[in-house]
PDB file of C-alpha atoms in Angstrom:
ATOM      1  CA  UNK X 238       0.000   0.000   0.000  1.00 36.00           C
ATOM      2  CA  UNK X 239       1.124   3.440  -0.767  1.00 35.00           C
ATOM      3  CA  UNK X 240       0.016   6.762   0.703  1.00 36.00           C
ATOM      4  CA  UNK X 241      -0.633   9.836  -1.248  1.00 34.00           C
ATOM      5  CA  UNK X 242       1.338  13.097  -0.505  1.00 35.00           C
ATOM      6  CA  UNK X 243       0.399  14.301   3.121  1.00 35.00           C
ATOM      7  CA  UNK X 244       1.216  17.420   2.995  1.00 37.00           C
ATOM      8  CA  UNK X 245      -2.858  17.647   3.453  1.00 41.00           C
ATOM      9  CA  UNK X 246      -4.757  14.858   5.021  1.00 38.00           C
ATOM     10  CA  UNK X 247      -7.694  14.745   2.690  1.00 42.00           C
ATOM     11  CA  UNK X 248      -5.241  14.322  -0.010  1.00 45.00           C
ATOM     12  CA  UNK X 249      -4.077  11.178   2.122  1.00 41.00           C
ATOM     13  CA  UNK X 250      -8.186  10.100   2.347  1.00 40.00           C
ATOM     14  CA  UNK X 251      -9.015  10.486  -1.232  1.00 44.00           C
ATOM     15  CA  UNK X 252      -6.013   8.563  -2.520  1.00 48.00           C
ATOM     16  CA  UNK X 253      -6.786  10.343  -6.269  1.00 43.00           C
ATOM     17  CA  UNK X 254      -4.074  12.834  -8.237  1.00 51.00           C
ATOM     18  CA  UNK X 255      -5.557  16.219  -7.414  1.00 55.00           C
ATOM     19  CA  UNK X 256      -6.081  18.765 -10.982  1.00 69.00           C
ATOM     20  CA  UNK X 257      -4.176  21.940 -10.492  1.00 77.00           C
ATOM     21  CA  UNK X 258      -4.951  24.325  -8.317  1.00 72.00           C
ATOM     22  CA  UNK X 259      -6.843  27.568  -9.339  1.00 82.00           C
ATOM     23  CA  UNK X 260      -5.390  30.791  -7.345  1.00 78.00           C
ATOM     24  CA  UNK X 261      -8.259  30.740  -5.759  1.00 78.00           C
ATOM     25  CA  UNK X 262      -7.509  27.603  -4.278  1.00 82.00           C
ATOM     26  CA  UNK X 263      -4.147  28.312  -3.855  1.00 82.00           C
ATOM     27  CA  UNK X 264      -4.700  31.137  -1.642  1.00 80.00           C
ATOM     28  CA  UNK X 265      -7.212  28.619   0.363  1.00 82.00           C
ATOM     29  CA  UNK X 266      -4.450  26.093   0.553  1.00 85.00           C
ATOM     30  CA  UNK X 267      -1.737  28.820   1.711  1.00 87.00           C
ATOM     31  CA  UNK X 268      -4.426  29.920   4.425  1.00 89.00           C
ATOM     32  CA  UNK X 269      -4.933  26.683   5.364  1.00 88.00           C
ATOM     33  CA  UNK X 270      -1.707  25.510   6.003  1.00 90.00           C
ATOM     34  CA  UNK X 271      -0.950  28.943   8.265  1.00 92.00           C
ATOM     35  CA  UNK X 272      -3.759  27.959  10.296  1.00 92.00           C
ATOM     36  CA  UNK X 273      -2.425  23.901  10.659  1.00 90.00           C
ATOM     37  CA  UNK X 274       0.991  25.308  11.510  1.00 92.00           C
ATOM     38  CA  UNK X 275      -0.127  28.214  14.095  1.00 93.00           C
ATOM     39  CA  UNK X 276      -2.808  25.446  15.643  1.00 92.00           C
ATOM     40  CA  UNK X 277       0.181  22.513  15.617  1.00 90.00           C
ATOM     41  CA  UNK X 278       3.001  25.285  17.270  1.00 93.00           C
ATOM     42  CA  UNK X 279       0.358  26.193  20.024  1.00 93.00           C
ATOM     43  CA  UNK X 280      -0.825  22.748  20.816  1.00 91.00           C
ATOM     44  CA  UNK X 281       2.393  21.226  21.365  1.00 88.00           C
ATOM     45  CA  UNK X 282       3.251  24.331  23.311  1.00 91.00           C
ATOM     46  CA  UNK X 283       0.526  24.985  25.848  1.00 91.00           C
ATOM     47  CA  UNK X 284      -1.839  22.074  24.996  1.00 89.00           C
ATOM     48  CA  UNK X 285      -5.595  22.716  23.013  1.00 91.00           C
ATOM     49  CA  UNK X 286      -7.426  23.708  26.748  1.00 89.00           C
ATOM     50  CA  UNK X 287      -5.204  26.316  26.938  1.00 92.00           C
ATOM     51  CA  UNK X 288      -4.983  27.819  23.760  1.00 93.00           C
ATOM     52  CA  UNK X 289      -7.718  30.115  22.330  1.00 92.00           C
ATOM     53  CA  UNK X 290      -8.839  30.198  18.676  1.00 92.00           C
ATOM     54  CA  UNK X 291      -8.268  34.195  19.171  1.00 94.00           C
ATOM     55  CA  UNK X 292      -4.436  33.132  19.302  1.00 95.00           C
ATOM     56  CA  UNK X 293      -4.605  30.881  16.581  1.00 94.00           C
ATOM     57  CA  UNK X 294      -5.852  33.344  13.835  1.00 94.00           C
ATOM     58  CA  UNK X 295      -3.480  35.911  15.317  1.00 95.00           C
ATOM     59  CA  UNK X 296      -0.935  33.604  14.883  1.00 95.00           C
ATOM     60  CA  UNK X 297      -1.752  32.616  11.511  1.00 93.00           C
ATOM     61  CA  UNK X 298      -2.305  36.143  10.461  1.00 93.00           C
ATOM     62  CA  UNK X 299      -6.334  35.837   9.638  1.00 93.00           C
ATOM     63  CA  UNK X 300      -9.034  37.116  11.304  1.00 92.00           C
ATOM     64  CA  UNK X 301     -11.289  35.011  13.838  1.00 90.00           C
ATOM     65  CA  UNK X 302     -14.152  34.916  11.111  1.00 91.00           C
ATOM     66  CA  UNK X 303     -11.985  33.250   8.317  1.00 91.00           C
ATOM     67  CA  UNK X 304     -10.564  30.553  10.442  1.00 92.00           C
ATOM     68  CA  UNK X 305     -14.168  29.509  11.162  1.00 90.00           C
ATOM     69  CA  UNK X 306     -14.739  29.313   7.338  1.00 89.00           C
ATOM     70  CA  UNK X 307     -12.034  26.391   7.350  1.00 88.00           C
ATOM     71  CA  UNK X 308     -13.035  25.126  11.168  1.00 87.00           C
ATOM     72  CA  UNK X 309     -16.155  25.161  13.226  1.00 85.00           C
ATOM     73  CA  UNK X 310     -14.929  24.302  16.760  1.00 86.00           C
ATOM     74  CA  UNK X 311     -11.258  23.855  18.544  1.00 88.00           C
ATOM     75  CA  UNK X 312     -11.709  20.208  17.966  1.00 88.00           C
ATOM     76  CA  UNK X 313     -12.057  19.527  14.307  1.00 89.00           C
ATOM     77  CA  UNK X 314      -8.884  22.212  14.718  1.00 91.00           C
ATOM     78  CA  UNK X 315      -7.314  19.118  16.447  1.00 93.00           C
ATOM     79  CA  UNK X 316      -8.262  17.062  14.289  1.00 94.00           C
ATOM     80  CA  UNK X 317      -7.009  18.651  11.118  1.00 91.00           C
ATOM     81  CA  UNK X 318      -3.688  19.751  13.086  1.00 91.00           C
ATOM     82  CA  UNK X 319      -3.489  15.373  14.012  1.00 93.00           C
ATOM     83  CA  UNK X 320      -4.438  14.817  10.901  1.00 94.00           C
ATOM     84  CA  UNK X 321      -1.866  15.526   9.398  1.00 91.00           C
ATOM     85  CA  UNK X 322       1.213  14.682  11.896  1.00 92.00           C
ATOM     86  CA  UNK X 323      -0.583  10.822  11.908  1.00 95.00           C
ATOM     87  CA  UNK X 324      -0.664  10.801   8.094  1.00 95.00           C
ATOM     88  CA  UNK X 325       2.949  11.764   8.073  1.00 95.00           C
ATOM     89  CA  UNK X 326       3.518   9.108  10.797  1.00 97.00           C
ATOM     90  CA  UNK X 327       1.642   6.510   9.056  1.00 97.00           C
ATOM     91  CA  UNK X 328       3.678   7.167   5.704  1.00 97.00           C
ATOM     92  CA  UNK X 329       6.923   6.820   7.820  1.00 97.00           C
ATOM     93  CA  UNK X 330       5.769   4.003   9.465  1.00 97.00           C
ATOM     94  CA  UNK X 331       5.215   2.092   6.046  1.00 97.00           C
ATOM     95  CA  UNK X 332       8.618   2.612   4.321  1.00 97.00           C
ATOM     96  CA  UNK X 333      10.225   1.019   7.673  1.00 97.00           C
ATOM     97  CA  UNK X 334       8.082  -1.362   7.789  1.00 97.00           C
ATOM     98  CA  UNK X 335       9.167  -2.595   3.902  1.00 96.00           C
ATOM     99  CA  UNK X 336      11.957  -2.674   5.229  1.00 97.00           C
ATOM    100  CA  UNK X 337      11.766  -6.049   8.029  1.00 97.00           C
ATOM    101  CA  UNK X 338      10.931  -9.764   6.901  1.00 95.00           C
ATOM    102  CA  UNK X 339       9.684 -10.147   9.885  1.00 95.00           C
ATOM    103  CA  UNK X 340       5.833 -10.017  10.324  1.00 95.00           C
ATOM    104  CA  UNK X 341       6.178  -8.735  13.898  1.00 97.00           C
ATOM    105  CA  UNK X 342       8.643  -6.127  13.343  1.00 98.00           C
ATOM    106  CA  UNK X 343       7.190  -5.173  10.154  1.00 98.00           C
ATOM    107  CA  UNK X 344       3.721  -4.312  12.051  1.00 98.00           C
ATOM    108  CA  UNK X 345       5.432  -2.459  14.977  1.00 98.00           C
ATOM    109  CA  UNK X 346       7.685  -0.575  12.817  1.00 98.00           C
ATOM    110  CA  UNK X 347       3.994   0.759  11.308  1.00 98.00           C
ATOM    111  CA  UNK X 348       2.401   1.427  14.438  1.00 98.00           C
ATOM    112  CA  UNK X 349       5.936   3.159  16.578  1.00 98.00           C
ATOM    113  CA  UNK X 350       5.325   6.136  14.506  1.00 97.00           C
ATOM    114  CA  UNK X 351       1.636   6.748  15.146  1.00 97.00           C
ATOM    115  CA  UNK X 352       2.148   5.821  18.909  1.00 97.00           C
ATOM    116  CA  UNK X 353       5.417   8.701  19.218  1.00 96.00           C
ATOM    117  CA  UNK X 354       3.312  11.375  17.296  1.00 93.00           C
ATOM    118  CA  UNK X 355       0.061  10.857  18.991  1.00 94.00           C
ATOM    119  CA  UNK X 356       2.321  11.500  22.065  1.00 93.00           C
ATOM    120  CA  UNK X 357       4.033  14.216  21.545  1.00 90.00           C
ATOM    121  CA  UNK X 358       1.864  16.309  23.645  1.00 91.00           C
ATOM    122  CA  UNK X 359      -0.094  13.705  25.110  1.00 91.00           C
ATOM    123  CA  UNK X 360      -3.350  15.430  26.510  1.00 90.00           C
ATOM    124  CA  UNK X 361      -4.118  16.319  22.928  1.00 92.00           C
ATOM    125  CA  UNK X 362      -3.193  12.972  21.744  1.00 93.00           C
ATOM    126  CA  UNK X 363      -6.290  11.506  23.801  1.00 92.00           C
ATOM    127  CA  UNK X 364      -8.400  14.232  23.092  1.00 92.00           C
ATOM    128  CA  UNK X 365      -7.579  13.844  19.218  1.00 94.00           C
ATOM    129  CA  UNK X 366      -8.933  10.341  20.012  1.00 94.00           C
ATOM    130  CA  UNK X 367     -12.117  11.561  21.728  1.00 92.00           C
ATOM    131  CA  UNK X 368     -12.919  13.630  18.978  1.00 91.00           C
ATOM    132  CA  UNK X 369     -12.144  11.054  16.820  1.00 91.00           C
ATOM    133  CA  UNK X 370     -14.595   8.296  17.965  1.00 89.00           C
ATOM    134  CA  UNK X 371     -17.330  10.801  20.109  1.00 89.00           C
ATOM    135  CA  UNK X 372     -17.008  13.603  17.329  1.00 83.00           C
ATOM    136  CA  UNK X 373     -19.707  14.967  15.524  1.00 82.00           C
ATOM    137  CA  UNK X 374     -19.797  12.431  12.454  1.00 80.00           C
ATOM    138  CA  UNK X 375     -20.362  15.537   9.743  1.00 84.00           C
ATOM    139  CA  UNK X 376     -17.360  17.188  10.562  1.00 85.00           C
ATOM    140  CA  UNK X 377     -14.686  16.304   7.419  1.00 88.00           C
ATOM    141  CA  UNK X 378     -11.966  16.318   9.918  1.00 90.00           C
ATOM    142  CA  UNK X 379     -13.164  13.270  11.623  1.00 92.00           C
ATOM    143  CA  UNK X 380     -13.932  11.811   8.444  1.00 92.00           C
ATOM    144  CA  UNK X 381     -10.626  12.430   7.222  1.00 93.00           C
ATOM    145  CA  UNK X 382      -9.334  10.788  10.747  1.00 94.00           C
ATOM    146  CA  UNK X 383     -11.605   7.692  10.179  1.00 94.00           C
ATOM    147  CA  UNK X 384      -9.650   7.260   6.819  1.00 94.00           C
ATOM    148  CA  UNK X 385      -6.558   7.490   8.090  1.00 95.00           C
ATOM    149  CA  UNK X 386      -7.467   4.055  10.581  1.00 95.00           C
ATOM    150  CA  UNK X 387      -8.781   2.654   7.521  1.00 96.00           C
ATOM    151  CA  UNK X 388      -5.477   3.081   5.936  1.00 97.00           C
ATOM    152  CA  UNK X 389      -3.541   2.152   8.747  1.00 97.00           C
ATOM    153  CA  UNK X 390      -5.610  -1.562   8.844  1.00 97.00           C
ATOM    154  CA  UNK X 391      -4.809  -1.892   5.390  1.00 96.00           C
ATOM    155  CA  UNK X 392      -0.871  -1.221   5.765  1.00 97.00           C
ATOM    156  CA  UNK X 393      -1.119  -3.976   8.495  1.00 97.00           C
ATOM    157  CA  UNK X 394      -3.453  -6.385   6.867  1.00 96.00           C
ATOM    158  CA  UNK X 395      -0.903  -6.215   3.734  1.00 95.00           C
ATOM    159  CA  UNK X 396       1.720  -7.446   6.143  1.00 96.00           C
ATOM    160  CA  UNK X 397      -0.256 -10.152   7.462  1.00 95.00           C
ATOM    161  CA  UNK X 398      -0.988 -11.134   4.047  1.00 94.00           C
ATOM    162  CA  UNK X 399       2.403 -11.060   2.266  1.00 91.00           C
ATOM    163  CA  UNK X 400       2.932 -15.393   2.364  1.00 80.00           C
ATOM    164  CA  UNK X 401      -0.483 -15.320   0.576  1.00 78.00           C
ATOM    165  CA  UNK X 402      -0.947 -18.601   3.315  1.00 78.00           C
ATOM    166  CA  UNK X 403      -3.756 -16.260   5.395  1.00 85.00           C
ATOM    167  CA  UNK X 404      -6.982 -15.166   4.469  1.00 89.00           C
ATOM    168  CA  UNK X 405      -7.787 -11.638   3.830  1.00 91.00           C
ATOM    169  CA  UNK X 406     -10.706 -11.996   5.942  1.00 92.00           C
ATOM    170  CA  UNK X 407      -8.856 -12.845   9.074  1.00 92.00           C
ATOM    171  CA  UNK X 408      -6.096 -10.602   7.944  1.00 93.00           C
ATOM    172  CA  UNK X 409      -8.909  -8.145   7.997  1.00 94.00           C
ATOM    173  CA  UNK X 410     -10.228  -8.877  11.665  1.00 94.00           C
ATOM    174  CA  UNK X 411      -6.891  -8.888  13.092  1.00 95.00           C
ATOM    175  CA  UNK X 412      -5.453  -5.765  11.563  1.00 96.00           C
ATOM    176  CA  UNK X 413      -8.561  -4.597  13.581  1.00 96.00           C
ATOM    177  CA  UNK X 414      -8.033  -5.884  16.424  1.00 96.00           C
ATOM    178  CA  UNK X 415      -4.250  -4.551  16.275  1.00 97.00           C
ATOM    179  CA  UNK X 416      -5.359  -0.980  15.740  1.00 96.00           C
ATOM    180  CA  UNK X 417      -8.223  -1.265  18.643  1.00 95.00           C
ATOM    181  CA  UNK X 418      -4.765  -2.638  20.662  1.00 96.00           C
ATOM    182  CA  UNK X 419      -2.943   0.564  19.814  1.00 97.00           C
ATOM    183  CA  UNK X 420      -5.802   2.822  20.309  1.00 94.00           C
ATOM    184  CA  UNK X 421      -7.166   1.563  23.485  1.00 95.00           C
ATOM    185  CA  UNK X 422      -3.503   1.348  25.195  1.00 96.00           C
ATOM    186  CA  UNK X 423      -3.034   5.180  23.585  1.00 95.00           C
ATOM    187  CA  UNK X 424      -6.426   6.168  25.138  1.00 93.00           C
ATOM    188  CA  UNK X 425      -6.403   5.369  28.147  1.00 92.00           C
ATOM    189  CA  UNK X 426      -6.377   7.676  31.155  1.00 90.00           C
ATOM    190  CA  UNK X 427      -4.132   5.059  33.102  1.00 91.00           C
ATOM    191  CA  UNK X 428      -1.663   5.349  30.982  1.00 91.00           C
ATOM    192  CA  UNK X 429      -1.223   9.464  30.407  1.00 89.00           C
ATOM    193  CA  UNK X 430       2.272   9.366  32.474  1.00 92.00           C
ATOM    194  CA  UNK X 431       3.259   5.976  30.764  1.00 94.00           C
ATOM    195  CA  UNK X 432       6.710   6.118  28.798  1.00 95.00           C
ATOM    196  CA  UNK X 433       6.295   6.114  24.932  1.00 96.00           C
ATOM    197  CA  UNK X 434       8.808   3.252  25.216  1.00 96.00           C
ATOM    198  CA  UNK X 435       7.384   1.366  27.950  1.00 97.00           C
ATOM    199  CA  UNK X 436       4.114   1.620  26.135  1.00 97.00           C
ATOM    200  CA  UNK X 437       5.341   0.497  22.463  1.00 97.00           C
ATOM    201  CA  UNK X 438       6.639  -2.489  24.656  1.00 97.00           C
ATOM    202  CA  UNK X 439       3.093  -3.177  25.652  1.00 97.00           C
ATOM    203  CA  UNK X 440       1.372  -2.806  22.730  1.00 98.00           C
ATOM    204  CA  UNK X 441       4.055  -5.049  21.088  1.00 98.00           C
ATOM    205  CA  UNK X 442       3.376  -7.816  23.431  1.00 97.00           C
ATOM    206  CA  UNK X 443      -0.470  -7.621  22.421  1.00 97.00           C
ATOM    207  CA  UNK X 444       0.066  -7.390  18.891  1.00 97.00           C
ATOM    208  CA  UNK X 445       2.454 -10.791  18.896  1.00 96.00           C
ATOM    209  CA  UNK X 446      -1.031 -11.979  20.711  1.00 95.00           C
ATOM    210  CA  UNK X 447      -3.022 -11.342  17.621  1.00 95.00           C
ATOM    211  CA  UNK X 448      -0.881 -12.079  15.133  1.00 93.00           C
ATOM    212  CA  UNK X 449      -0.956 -15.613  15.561  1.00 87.00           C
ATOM    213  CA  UNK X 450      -4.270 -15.835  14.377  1.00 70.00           C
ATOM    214  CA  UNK X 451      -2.555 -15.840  11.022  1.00 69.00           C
ATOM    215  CA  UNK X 452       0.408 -18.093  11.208  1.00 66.00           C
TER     216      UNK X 452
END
């Protein structure tokens, strides 16, 4: 499987070549990506409870009426902001993983990256997963978010499948229960002052679990 450029996560959803832009567009696009970069810098900074979207169109250098034309609410601001660090992650994640024969390895070295970028600033790593299950279901954002998992089962159900000796259907089920694995373990309140490593660890243990479903 092979991502899309991720320089924007819808890009990353849609999987199609894009037409060129229009200015119009262009100037959207430029926009856009001020707003993902102010909303990313103040996240990781000061966390998204403590930042205001007042600061993030100052910081972006737009007014507090255009940023709602590209976001409704703080949240689908995390979620576009998340977005786009997991779909970078992901990508990473599946050139390493090319990279190990070993079916294992080959899933962790997809799943490390999501797991070290969803915890970069780890309060808005859970709440990018609230949003992402509890969210409104019509905001893109989450839609673009719900993609992303899709791809992320795919990159791991192509591992599970590359003997051609296991069924895409339990390939399938697996790859789902790996990503609830990582999700749950990232999730969870019990774990907020975990270390990154010591949690990998964990979720490794759990994916070796599953994966012998297919051998």
């Amino acid at each position: 499987m092979s991502l899309p450029g991720v320089q924007h996560p819808e890009d990353a959803a849609m999987n199609l070549a894009s037409p060129p832009l229009s200015r119009r567009e262009r100037n959207k696009r430029a926009k856009l990506d001020r707003i993902t970069a102010a909303a990313s810098a103040l996240f990781a900074e000061h966390g998204i409870d403590d930042v205001t979207t007042q600061q993030i169109a100052d910081a972006a250098d737009i007014g507090t009426g255009t940023l709602f034309l590209y976001v409704k609410t703080k949240g689908e601001l995390l979620l576009l902001v998340q977005n786009t660090h997991y779909a970078r992650a992901l990508e990473e994640g599946i050139a390493a993983a090319a990279t190990h024969e070993d079916v294992l390895d080959a899933v962790m070295a997809v799943l490390q990256p999501i797991v070290e970028c969803n915890r970069v600033q780890v309060e808005n790593g859970r709440t990018y997963l609230r949003e992402m299950v509890f969210g409104d279901p019509t905001e893109p954002q989450r839609a673009t978010a719900l993609a992303i998992v899709g791809q992320t089962e795919a990159a791991v159900m192509a591992i599970l499948t590359r003997g051609e000796t296991t069924p895409r259907t339990t390939a399938a089920t697996v790859a789902h229960v790996i990503s609830a694995v990582m999700f749950l373990e990232m999730s969870a309140s019990t774990n907020s002052s975990t270390p990154t490593t010591e949690l990998v660890s964990r979720i490794r243990r759990q994916v070796q679990v599953a994966i012998t479903r297919c051998e």
